[in-house]
Short mmCIF file of C-alpha atoms in Angstrom, two decimals:
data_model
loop_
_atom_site.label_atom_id
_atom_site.label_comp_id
_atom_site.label_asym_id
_atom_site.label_seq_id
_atom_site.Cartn_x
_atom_site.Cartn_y
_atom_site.Cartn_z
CA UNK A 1 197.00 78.45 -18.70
CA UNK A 2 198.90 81.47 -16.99
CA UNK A 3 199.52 82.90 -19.35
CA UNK A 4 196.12 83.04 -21.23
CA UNK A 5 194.86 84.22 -17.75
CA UNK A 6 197.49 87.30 -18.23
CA UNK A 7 196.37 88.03 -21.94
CA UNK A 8 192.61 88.15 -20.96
CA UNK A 9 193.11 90.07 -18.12
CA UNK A 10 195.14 92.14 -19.68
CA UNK A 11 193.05 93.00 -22.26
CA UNK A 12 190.08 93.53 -19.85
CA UNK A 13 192.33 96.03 -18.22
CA UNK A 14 193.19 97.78 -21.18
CA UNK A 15 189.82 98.21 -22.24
CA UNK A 16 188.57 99.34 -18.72
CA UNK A 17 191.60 101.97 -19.14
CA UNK A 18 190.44 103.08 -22.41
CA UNK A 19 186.39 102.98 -21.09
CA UNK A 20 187.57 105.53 -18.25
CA UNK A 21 189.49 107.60 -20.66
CA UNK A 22 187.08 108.30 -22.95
CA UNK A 23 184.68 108.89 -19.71
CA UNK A 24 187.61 111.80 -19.35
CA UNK A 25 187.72 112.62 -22.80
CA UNK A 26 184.27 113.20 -24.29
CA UNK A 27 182.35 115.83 -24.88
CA UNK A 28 178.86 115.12 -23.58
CA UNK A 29 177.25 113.20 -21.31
CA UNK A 30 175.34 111.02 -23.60
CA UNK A 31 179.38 110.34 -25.69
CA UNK A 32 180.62 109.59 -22.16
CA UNK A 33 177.86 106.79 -21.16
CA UNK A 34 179.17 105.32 -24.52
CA UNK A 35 182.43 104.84 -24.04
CA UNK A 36 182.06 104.49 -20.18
CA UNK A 37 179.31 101.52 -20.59
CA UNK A 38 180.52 99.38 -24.43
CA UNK A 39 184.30 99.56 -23.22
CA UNK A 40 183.95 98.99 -19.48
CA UNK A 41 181.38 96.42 -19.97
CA UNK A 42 183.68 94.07 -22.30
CA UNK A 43 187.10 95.02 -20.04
CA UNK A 44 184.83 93.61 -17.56
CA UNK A 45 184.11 90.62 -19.88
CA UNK A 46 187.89 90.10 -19.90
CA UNK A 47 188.92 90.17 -16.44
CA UNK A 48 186.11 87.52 -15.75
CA UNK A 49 187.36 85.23 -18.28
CA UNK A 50 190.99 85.79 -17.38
CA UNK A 51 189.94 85.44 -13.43
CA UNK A 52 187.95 82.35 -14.99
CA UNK A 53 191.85 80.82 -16.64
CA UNK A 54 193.71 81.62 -13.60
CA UNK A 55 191.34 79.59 -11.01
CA UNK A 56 189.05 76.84 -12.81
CA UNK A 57 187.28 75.72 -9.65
CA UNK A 58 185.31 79.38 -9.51
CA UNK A 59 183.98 79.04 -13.06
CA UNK A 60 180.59 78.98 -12.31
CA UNK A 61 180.45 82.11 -10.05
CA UNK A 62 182.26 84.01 -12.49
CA UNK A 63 180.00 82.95 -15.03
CA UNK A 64 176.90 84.60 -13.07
CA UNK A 65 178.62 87.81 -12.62
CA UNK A 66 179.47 87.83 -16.15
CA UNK A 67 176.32 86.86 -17.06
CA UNK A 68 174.85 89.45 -15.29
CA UNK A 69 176.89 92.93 -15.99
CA UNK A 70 176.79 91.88 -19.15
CA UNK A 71 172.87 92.05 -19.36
CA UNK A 72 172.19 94.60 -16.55
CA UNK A 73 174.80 97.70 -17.77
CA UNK A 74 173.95 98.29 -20.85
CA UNK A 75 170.08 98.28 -19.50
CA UNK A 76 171.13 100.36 -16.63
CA UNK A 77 173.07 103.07 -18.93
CA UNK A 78 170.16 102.67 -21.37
CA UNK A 79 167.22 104.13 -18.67
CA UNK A 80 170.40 107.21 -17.84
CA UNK A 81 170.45 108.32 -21.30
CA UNK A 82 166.69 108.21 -21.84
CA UNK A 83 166.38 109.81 -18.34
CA UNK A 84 168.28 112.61 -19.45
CA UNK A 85 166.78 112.89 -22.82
CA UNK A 86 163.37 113.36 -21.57
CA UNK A 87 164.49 115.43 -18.62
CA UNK A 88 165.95 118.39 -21.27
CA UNK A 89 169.77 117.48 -21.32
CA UNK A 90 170.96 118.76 -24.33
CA UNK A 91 173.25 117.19 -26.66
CA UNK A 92 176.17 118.59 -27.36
CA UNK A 93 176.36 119.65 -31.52
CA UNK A 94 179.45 121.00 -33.37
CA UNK A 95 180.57 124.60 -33.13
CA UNK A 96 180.28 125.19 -37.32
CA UNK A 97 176.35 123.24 -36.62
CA UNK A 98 175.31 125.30 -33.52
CA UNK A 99 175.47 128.82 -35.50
CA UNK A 100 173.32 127.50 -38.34
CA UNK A 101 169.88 126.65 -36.13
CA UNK A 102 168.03 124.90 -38.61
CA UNK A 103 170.26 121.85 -39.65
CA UNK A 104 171.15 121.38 -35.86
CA UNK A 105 167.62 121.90 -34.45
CA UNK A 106 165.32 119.91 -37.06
CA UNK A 107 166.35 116.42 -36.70
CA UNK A 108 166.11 117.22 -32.45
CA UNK A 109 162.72 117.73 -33.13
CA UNK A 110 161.98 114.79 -35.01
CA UNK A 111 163.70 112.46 -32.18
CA UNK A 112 161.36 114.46 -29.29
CA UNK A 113 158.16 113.60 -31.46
CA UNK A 114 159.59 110.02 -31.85
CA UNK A 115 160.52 109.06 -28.35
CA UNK A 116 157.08 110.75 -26.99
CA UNK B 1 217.46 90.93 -15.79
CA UNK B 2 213.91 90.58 -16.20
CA UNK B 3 213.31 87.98 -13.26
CA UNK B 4 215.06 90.65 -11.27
CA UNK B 5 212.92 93.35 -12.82
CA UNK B 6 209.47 91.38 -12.15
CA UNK B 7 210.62 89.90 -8.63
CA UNK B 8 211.25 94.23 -7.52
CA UNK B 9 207.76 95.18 -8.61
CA UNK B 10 206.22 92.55 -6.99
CA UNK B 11 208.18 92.89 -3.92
CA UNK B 12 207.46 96.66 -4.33
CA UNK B 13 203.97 96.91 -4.80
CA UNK B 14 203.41 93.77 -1.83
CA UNK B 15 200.61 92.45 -3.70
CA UNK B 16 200.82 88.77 -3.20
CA UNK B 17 198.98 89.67 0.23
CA UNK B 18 200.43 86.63 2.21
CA UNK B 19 198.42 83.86 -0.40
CA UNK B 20 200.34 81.68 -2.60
CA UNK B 21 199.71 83.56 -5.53
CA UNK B 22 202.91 85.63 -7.17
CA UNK B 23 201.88 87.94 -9.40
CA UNK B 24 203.82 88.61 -12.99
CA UNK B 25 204.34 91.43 -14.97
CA UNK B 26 201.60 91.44 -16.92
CA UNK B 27 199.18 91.47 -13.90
CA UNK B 28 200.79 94.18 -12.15
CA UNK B 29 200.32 95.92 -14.93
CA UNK B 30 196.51 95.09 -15.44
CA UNK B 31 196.22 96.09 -11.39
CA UNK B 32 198.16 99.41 -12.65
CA UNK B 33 195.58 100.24 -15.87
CA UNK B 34 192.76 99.19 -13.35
CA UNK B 35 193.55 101.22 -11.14
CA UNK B 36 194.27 104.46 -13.15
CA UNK B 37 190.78 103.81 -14.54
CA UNK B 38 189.39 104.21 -11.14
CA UNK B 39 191.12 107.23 -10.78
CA UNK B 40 190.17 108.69 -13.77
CA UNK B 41 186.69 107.67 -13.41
CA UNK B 42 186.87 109.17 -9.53
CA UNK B 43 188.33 112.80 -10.71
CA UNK B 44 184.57 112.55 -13.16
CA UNK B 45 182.97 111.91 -10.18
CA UNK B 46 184.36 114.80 -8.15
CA UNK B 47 185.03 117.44 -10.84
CA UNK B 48 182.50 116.77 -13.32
CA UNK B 49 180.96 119.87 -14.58
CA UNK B 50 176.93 118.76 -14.33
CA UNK B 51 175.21 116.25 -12.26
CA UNK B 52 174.64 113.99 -15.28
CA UNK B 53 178.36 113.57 -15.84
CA UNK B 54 178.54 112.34 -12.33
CA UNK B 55 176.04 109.91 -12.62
CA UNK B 56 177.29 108.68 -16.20
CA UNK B 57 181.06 108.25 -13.86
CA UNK B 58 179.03 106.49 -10.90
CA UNK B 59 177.93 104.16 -12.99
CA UNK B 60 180.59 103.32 -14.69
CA UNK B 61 182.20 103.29 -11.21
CA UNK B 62 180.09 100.38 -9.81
CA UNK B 63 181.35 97.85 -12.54
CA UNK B 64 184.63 98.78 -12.10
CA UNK B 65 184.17 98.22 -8.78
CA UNK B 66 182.67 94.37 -9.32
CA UNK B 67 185.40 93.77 -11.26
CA UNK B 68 188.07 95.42 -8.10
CA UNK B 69 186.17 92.75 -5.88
CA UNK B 70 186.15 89.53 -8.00
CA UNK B 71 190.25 90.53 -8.49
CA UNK B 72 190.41 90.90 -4.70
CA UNK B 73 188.68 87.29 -4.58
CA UNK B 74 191.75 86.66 -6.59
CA UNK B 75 194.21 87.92 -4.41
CA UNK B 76 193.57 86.45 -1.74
CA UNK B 77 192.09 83.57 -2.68
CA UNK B 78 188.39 83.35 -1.17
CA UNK B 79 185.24 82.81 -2.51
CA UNK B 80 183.02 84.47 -0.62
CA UNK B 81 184.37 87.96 -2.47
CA UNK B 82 182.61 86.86 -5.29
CA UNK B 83 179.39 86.67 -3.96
CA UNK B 84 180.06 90.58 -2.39
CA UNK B 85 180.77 91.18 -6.17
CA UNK B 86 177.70 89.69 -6.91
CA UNK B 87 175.46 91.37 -4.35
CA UNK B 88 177.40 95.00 -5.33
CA UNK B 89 176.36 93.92 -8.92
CA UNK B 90 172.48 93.78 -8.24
CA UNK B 91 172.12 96.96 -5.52
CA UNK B 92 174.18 98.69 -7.67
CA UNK B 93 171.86 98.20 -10.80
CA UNK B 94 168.87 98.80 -8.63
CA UNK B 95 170.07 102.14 -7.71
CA UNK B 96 171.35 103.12 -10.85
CA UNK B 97 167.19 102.33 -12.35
CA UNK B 98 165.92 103.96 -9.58
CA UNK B 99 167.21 106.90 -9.98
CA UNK B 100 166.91 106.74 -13.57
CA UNK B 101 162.91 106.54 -13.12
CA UNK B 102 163.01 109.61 -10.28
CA UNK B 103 165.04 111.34 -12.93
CA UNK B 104 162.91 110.34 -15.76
CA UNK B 105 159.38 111.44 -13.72
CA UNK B 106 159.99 114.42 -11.88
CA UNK B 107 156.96 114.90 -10.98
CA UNK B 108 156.89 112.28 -8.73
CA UNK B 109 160.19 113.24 -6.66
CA UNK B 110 160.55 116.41 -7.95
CA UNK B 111 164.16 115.54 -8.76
CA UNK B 112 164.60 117.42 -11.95
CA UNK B 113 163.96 121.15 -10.33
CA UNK B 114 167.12 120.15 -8.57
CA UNK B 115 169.27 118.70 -11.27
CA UNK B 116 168.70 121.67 -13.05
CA UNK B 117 168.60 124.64 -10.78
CA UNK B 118 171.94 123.53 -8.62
CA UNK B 119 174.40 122.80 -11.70
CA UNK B 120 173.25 125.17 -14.50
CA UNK B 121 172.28 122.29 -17.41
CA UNK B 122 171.45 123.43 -20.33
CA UNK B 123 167.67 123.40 -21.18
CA UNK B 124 166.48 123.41 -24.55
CA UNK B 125 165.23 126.65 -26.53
CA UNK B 126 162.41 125.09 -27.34
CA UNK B 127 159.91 125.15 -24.44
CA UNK B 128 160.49 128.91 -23.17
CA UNK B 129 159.81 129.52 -19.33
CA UNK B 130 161.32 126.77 -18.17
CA UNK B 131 163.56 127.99 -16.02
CA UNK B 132 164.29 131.17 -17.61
CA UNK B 133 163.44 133.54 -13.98
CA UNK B 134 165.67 131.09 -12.00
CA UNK B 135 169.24 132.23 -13.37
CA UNK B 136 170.47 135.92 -11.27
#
């Protein structure tokens, strides 16, 4: 029972690491709420379930907080990266696509006539 | 050796915090990646180059925090941190919508002048005049 508490929170742990790194790493704001929602939201997932091995009696508690980041973050990330969309963030495009403007720009265009 | 080895880190890092609870080696070292993640998110949140960055970091920064409280509740062995998780859980969702909607219609709250003008984000080619006159 310990020790499947250990490897489940372990895991969450590791993938909360990785979820900040690539919040370091990335290029763009719209790669960063990627990594920094999917991999923070299921190292979150982990230490629940690991906090849920380690003491039974609080299962039900950790079951609503689970429950709930795991509905409410990616929703909450979701309205960020539209927010930014519509409010003229750009994203960020390779250095060999930003010199040629057409394949870079056209497809842009087509997602700004799509999401209005 | 590694009873000896587990038994100095946990009498080195003090984390048992009084409870009956002795932590291993493979939860001090979840604590460890845990917290390095909240440093690393925390250094997005000071440094990051544009306001959206540091939004992106604060919100990833809430659920880390949940998850800091409900291992807290662990530590020392109360229930009642969970519910602060909880209730850190909802305002923390409700603040990260709302200012996704006074991001998302500026001219309600005339946020977006701001976001813009103070930390130099990029603004598409495509709509010219936008704030072209601001930049010195």
């Amino acid at each position: 029972m310990r020790l499947a508490a250990d490897i489940f929170l372990l895991a969450g742990a590791v993938f909360i690491f990785l979820g900040a790194l690539g919040l370091i790493r990335m290029p763009d704001v719209y790669n960063r709420i990627q990594a920094g929602t999917k991999a923070v939201t299921l190292g979150a997932i982990g230490v629940f379930l690991g906090l849920a091995f380690l003491f039974p009696q609080w299962w039900h508690k950790l079951l609503v907080i689970m429950g709930f980041i795991l509905l409410t973050n990616p929703v909450s990330s979701s309205a960020i990266a539209r927010a930014f969309y519509v409010s003229n963030v750009r994203p960020w495009v390779h250095e060999e696509e930003s010199n040629s403007e057409e394949s870079s720009s056209r497809p842009f265009k087509e997602k700004q006539e799509l999401s209005q | 050796m590694n009873h000896n080895a587990e038994d100095g880190l946990v009498q080195l890092f003090n984390l048992n915090m009084g409870s009956g609870l002795q932590l291993n080696f493979l939860e001090i070292t979840a604590l460890l990646l845990i917290a390095l993640a909240t440093l690393m998110a925390l250094y997005r949140l000071l440094f990051g180059p544009t306001t959206p960055d540091r939004i992106v970091s604060a919100d990833a920064l809430s659920v880390i925090a949940t998850v800091i409280l409900c291992i807290i509740a662990a530590l020392f062995q109360s229930v009642l941190y969970l519910d602060v998780a909880l209730i850190y859980g909802v305002l923390s969702f409700v603040g990260i919508i709302a200012l996704a909607r006074a991001i998302e219609h500026p001219s309600d709250s005339n946020f977006e002048g701001h976001l813009e003008d103070k930390n130099n984000v990029n603004v598409r080619k495509s709509d010219p005049g936008r704030n072209s006159g601001d930049q010195p």
